[in-house]
């Protein structure tokens, strides 16, 4: 499980004296615990790896946005810090689907559902996320679905 890998990596980073990595891993653990607490009140049960992957994807997206803002603002030292955190986060994310794999999945879903126009975009995206949510880049998938249906 991804959660166990993160715990093991945290212990190794602490023993190795890598303060930045330890801080990033502790931040990941804290976000996962926050999500666990949110999940307690939800009636929708998620697989543990799915929950952790969702947290990691959200954290990675936040880091990418921060990096872009810091670089456009000329704050390279802060951008470098965010890049280091992003590298730690990405270690635990599953390999994302390539553009070709996403396009093949979209074509299969279109064939199964009979989608052919932009009005069917929600159905195609919903099915795509249901089948491949953990390894799917939502932004890229959305653009490819739009392209495919237009």
XYZ file of N, CA and C in Angstrom:
450
model
N 0.844 -1.186 0.000
C 0.000 0.000 0.000
C 0.886 1.245 0.000
N 0.395 2.269 -0.637
C 1.142 3.516 -0.765
C 1.375 4.144 0.605
N 0.373 4.050 1.477
C 0.478 4.640 2.815
C 1.677 4.054 3.567
N 1.873 2.754 3.462
C 3.003 2.103 4.138
C 4.341 2.531 3.530
N 4.368 2.704 2.224
C 5.585 3.165 1.561
C 5.968 4.554 2.053
N 4.976 5.412 2.245
C 5.229 6.775 2.728
C 5.777 6.738 4.157
N 5.198 5.897 5.003
C 5.686 5.771 6.378
C 7.130 5.273 6.402
N 7.428 4.278 5.590
C 8.787 3.742 5.522
C 9.764 4.804 5.025
N 9.377 5.536 4.010
C 10.239 6.589 3.465
C 10.468 7.698 4.492
N 9.450 7.996 5.297
C 9.588 9.016 6.330
C 10.632 8.594 7.360
N 10.557 7.355 7.805
C 11.523 6.837 8.783
C 12.933 6.870 8.199
N 13.076 6.461 6.945
C 14.389 6.454 6.299
C 14.945 7.873 6.173
N 14.084 8.825 5.825
C 14.530 10.216 5.685
C 14.947 10.785 7.041
N 14.200 10.427 8.092
C 14.557 10.899 9.428
C 15.897 10.310 9.853
N 16.104 9.030 9.620
C 17.373 8.381 9.984
C 18.534 8.930 9.167
N 18.255 9.280 7.926
C 19.289 9.815 7.042
C 19.576 11.285 7.270
N 18.766 11.953 8.071
C 18.983 13.364 8.362
C 18.580 14.305 7.246
N 17.754 13.851 6.319
C 17.290 14.686 5.206
C 16.059 15.473 5.660
N 16.314 16.694 6.137
C 15.236 17.489 6.752
C 14.154 17.904 5.751
N 14.557 18.280 4.536
C 13.569 18.725 3.544
C 12.657 17.578 3.140
N 13.238 16.419 2.897
C 12.448 15.251 2.505
C 11.530 14.822 3.648
N 12.061 14.845 4.872
C 11.253 14.481 6.039
C 10.059 15.417 6.169
N 10.301 16.708 5.979
C 9.220 17.688 6.086
C 8.154 17.443 5.018
N 8.597 17.160 3.792
C 7.643 16.907 2.701
C 6.827 15.647 2.984
N 7.490 14.601 3.470
C 6.783 13.350 3.761
C 5.811 13.522 4.929
N 6.189 14.293 5.909
C 5.279 14.556 7.029
C 4.073 15.359 6.558
N 4.310 16.278 5.647
C 3.202 17.056 5.091
C 2.231 16.140 4.330
N 2.765 15.196 3.584
C 1.929 14.226 2.873
C 1.109 13.421 3.868
N 1.758 12.932 4.919
C 1.057 12.139 5.943
C -0.049 12.940 6.607
N 0.209 14.207 6.868
C -0.803 15.066 7.495
C -2.013 15.243 6.583
N -1.770 15.438 5.299
C -2.884 15.589 4.346
C -3.692 14.295 4.246
N -2.999 13.174 4.294
C -3.700 11.889 4.234
C -4.566 11.712 5.479
N -4.036 12.068 6.633
C -4.815 11.971 7.876
C -6.027 12.887 7.836
N -5.845 14.107 7.286
C -6.984 15.017 7.128
C -8.063 14.376 6.259
N -7.647 13.749 5.180
C -8.593 13.092 4.261
C -9.272 11.911 4.945
N -8.527 11.184 5.789
C -9.123 10.080 6.553
C -10.242 10.595 7.454
N -9.996 11.723 8.085
C -11.001 12.311 8.977
C -12.231 12.742 8.188
N -12.021 13.368 7.030
C -13.141 13.751 6.165
C -13.936 12.526 5.734
N -13.224 11.451 5.460
C -13.849 10.229 4.950
C -14.752 9.571 5.989
N -14.462 9.777 7.260
C -15.263 9.153 8.310
C -16.726 9.571 8.251
N -16.971 10.826 7.891
C -18.345 11.320 7.852
C -19.018 11.063 6.514
N -18.243 10.616 5.530
C -18.790 10.348 4.206
C -19.374 8.940 4.161
N -20.427 8.772 3.378
C -21.014 7.435 3.237
C -20.377 6.681 2.068
N -19.533 7.347 1.300
C -18.885 6.715 0.152
C -17.527 6.166 0.589
N -17.370 4.866 0.585
C -16.118 4.244 0.990
C -15.161 4.159 -0.194
N -13.921 4.554 0.042
C -12.894 4.505 -0.994
C -11.831 3.484 -0.613
N -11.249 2.873 -1.619
C -10.100 2.007 -1.413
C -8.962 2.865 -0.858
N -8.128 2.306 0.032
C -7.080 3.087 0.677
C -6.105 3.681 -0.329
N -5.657 2.894 -1.295
C -4.723 3.418 -2.294
C -5.377 4.501 -3.146
N -6.655 4.342 -3.429
C -7.382 5.352 -4.201
C -7.451 6.666 -3.428
N -7.702 6.581 -2.131
C -7.771 7.764 -1.280
C -6.411 8.462 -1.243
N -5.350 7.700 -1.016
C -4.004 8.268 -0.930
C -3.595 8.864 -2.277
N -3.898 8.181 -3.357
C -3.558 8.683 -4.688
C -4.284 9.998 -4.966
N -5.549 10.094 -4.570
C -6.292 11.341 -4.740
C -5.651 12.492 -3.984
N -5.219 12.227 -2.774
C -4.544 13.256 -1.967
C -3.244 13.676 -2.648
N -2.469 12.699 -3.104
C -1.195 13.000 -3.752
C -1.387 13.785 -5.051
N -2.410 13.423 -5.823
C -2.675 14.146 -7.068
C -3.037 15.602 -6.782
N -3.848 15.810 -5.756
C -4.242 17.166 -5.393
C -3.030 17.976 -4.933
N -2.182 17.353 -4.127
C -0.975 18.037 -3.660
C -0.040 18.364 -4.822
N 0.106 17.438 -5.763
C 0.969 17.662 -6.924
C 0.438 18.819 -7.771
N -0.865 18.854 -7.960
C -1.470 19.928 -8.739
C -1.230 21.279 -8.061
N -1.379 21.334 -6.736
C -1.131 22.570 -5.995
C 0.318 23.012 -6.147
N 1.249 22.059 -6.092
C 2.668 22.402 -6.228
C 2.956 22.942 -7.626
N 2.386 22.313 -8.648
C 2.623 22.797 -10.020
C 2.112 24.221 -10.195
N 0.935 24.509 -9.634
C 0.381 25.859 -9.727
C 1.261 26.850 -8.981
N 1.751 26.466 -7.810
C 2.623 27.340 -7.029
C 3.932 27.611 -7.762
N 4.485 26.573 -8.368
C 5.733 26.731 -9.112
C 5.541 27.760 -10.227
N 4.447 27.643 -10.963
C 4.179 28.576 -12.066
C 4.043 30.007 -11.537
N 3.337 30.168 -10.421
C 3.158 31.512 -9.860
C 4.483 32.085 -9.348
N 5.265 31.270 -8.654
C 6.550 31.753 -8.134
C 7.509 32.126 -9.261
N 7.537 31.295 -10.305
C 8.437 31.593 -11.416
C 8.010 32.850 -12.163
N 6.706 33.042 -12.331
C 6.249 34.256 -13.014
C 6.475 35.494 -12.143
N 6.535 35.294 -10.830
C 6.788 36.407 -9.917
C 8.253 36.616 -9.612
N 9.133 35.805 -10.201
C 10.558 35.974 -10.008
C 11.071 35.427 -8.681
N 10.317 34.547 -8.038
C 10.722 33.976 -6.746
C 11.274 32.570 -6.960
N 12.447 32.493 -7.546
C 13.010 31.197 -7.916
C 13.334 30.317 -6.710
N 13.714 30.922 -5.575
C 14.049 30.106 -4.398
C 12.808 29.379 -3.884
N 11.652 30.042 -3.917
C 10.410 29.387 -3.498
C 9.967 28.349 -4.521
N 10.182 28.639 -5.796
C 9.842 27.679 -6.848
C 10.685 26.417 -6.702
N 11.960 26.573 -6.363
C 12.832 25.411 -6.175
C 12.367 24.555 -5.003
N 11.921 25.194 -3.936
C 11.416 24.468 -2.765
C 10.174 23.654 -3.157
N 9.281 24.275 -3.919
C 8.071 23.584 -4.378
C 8.420 22.427 -5.319
N 9.422 22.631 -6.170
C 9.845 21.564 -7.087
C 10.381 20.367 -6.315
N 11.112 20.634 -5.238
C 11.644 19.543 -4.421
C 10.499 18.769 -3.765
N 9.486 19.484 -3.266
C 8.327 18.826 -2.666
C 7.559 18.029 -3.710
N 7.413 18.591 -4.905
C 6.715 17.907 -5.990
C 7.430 16.608 -6.358
N 8.747 16.624 -6.365
C 9.511 15.415 -6.684
C 9.232 14.314 -5.659
N 9.129 14.685 -4.392
C 8.840 13.697 -3.344
C 7.424 13.153 -3.529
N 6.479 14.021 -3.802
C 5.088 13.610 -3.993
C 4.974 12.658 -5.181
N 5.634 13.003 -6.285
C 5.529 12.202 -7.504
C 6.149 10.810 -7.365
N 7.039 10.633 -6.390
C 7.615 9.306 -6.149
C 6.537 8.282 -5.813
N 5.478 8.724 -5.164
C 4.451 7.815 -4.670
C 3.216 7.765 -5.560
N 3.171 8.612 -6.567
C 2.035 8.588 -7.500
C 2.218 7.460 -8.502
N 1.130 6.780 -8.870
C 1.249 5.766 -9.922
C 1.559 6.442 -11.256
N 2.128 5.691 -12.172
C 2.452 6.222 -13.493
C 1.163 6.631 -14.197
N 1.140 7.852 -14.667
C -0.054 8.383 -15.319
C -0.174 7.822 -16.736
N -1.410 7.796 -17.225
C -1.663 7.303 -18.582
C -1.075 8.273 -19.601
N -0.559 7.729 -20.683
C -0.033 8.571 -21.754
C -1.207 9.119 -22.573
N -0.897 10.068 -23.413
C -1.926 10.669 -24.264
C -2.568 9.626 -25.175
N -1.765 8.733 -25.704
C -2.279 7.685 -26.594
C -3.205 6.735 -25.827
N -2.832 6.392 -24.595
C -3.669 5.496 -23.788
C -4.995 6.160 -23.437
N -4.944 7.450 -23.114
C -6.179 8.176 -22.791
C -7.072 8.238 -24.023
N -6.482 8.509 -25.182
C -7.269 8.593 -26.416
C -7.918 7.247 -26.735
N -7.192 6.148 -26.516
C -7.750 4.815 -26.761
C -8.909 4.539 -25.810
N -8.765 4.939 -24.558
C -9.834 4.752 -23.573
C -11.058 5.589 -23.950
N -10.834 6.802 -24.428
C -11.939 7.671 -24.846
C -12.684 7.034 -26.014
N -11.941 6.511 -26.998
C -12.570 5.892 -28.159
C -13.401 4.680 -27.742
N -12.884 3.893 -26.807
C -13.618 2.718 -26.331
C -14.909 3.141 -25.629
N -14.834 4.165 -24.808
C -16.023 4.648 -24.084
C -17.029 5.242 -25.060
N -16.543 5.975 -26.057
C -17.455 6.529 -27.066
C -18.192 5.410 -27.793
N -17.490 4.341 -28.119
C -18.100 3.216 -28.826
C -19.144 2.524 -27.950
N -18.837 2.368 -26.657
C -19.760 1.690 -25.746
C -21.004 2.514 -25.443
N -20.803 3.828 -25.278
C -21.930 4.681 -24.872
C -22.658 5.304 -26.048
N -22.066 5.276 -27.218
C -22.692 5.894 -28.382
C -22.562 7.410 -28.359
N -21.594 7.936 -27.633
C -21.387 9.384 -27.549
C -20.848 9.897 -28.879
N -21.385 11.046 -29.303
C -20.908 11.594 -30.566
C -20.843 13.111 -30.576
N -21.401 13.786 -29.605
C -21.398 15.243 -29.609
C -20.961 15.797 -28.267
N -20.811 17.117 -28.239
C -20.361 17.790 -27.019
C -21.330 17.590 -25.856
N -22.599 17.329 -26.158
C -23.567 17.119 -25.079
C -23.281 15.836 -24.300
N -22.499 14.952 -24.878
C -22.147 13.691 -24.226
C -20.827 13.764 -23.460
N -20.216 14.949 -23.390
C -18.909 15.077 -22.755
C -18.955 14.655 -21.282
N -19.968 15.044 -20.565
C -20.076 14.695 -19.150
C -20.127 13.196 -18.927
N -20.874 12.516 -19.764
C -20.975 11.055 -19.634
C -19.635 10.385 -19.919
N -18.946 10.853 -20.959
C -17.660 10.261 -21.321
C -16.625 10.538 -20.226
N -16.574 11.770 -19.730
C -15.621 12.109 -18.663
C -15.919 11.325 -17.395
N -17.191 11.187 -17.060
C -17.571 10.437 -15.866
C -17.129 8.993 -15.933
N -17.357 8.371 -17.057
C -16.953 6.978 -17.240
C -15.429 6.837 -17.253
N -14.766 7.794 -17.874
C -13.305 7.781 -17.932
C -12.714 7.889 -16.527
N -13.244 8.782 -15.723
C -12.763 8.939 -14.347
C -13.076 7.713 -13.502
N -14.243 7.109 -13.751
C -14.622 5.921 -12.989
C -13.662 4.773 -13.276
N -13.280 4.610 -14.533
C -12.417 3.501 -14.924
C -10.936 3.753 -14.647
N -10.493 4.983 -14.859
C -9.054 5.265 -14.825
C -8.698 6.446 -13.921
N -9.534 6.781 -12.968
C -9.349 7.983 -12.157
C -7.991 8.130 -11.506
N -7.432 7.052 -10.982
C -6.185 7.141 -10.235
C -4.969 7.430 -11.126
N -5.038 7.076 -12.396
C -3.887 7.251 -13.284
C -4.206 8.186 -14.452
N -5.177 9.048 -14.262
C -5.655 9.918 -15.329
C -5.354 11.372 -15.001
N -4.742 12.068 -15.950
C -4.541 13.507 -15.821
C -5.824 14.170 -16.320
N -6.605 14.708 -15.393
C -7.924 15.242 -15.716
C -7.899 16.358 -16.742
N -6.907 17.238 -16.655
C -6.814 18.369 -17.580
C -6.576 17.879 -19.006
N -5.638 16.937 -19.155
C -5.344 16.389 -20.475
C -6.551 15.601 -20.997
N -7.191 14.825 -20.117
C -8.334 14.019 -20.521
C -9.477 14.903 -21.008
N -9.725 15.983 -20.293
C -10.797 16.901 -20.679
C -10.547 17.482 -22.068
N -9.319 17.897 -22.316
C -8.976 18.458 -23.626
C -9.135 17.415 -24.727
N -8.713 16.175 -24.454
C -8.821 15.121 -25.461
C -10.277 14.727 -25.723
N -11.110 14.721 -24.667
C -12.527 14.407 -24.862
C -13.189 15.491 -25.702
N -12.881 16.747 -25.420
C -13.431 17.857 -26.218
C -13.025 17.716 -27.672
N -11.766 17.443 -27.892
C -11.240 17.284 -29.256
C -11.932 16.108 -29.952
N -12.126 15.036 -29.225
C -12.709 13.829 -29.804
C -14.198 14.013 -30.137
N -14.902 14.773 -29.328
C -16.337 14.924 -29.523
C -16.728 16.092 -30.424
N -15.784 16.955 -30.740
C -16.138 18.110 -31.583
C -15.956 17.833 -33.045
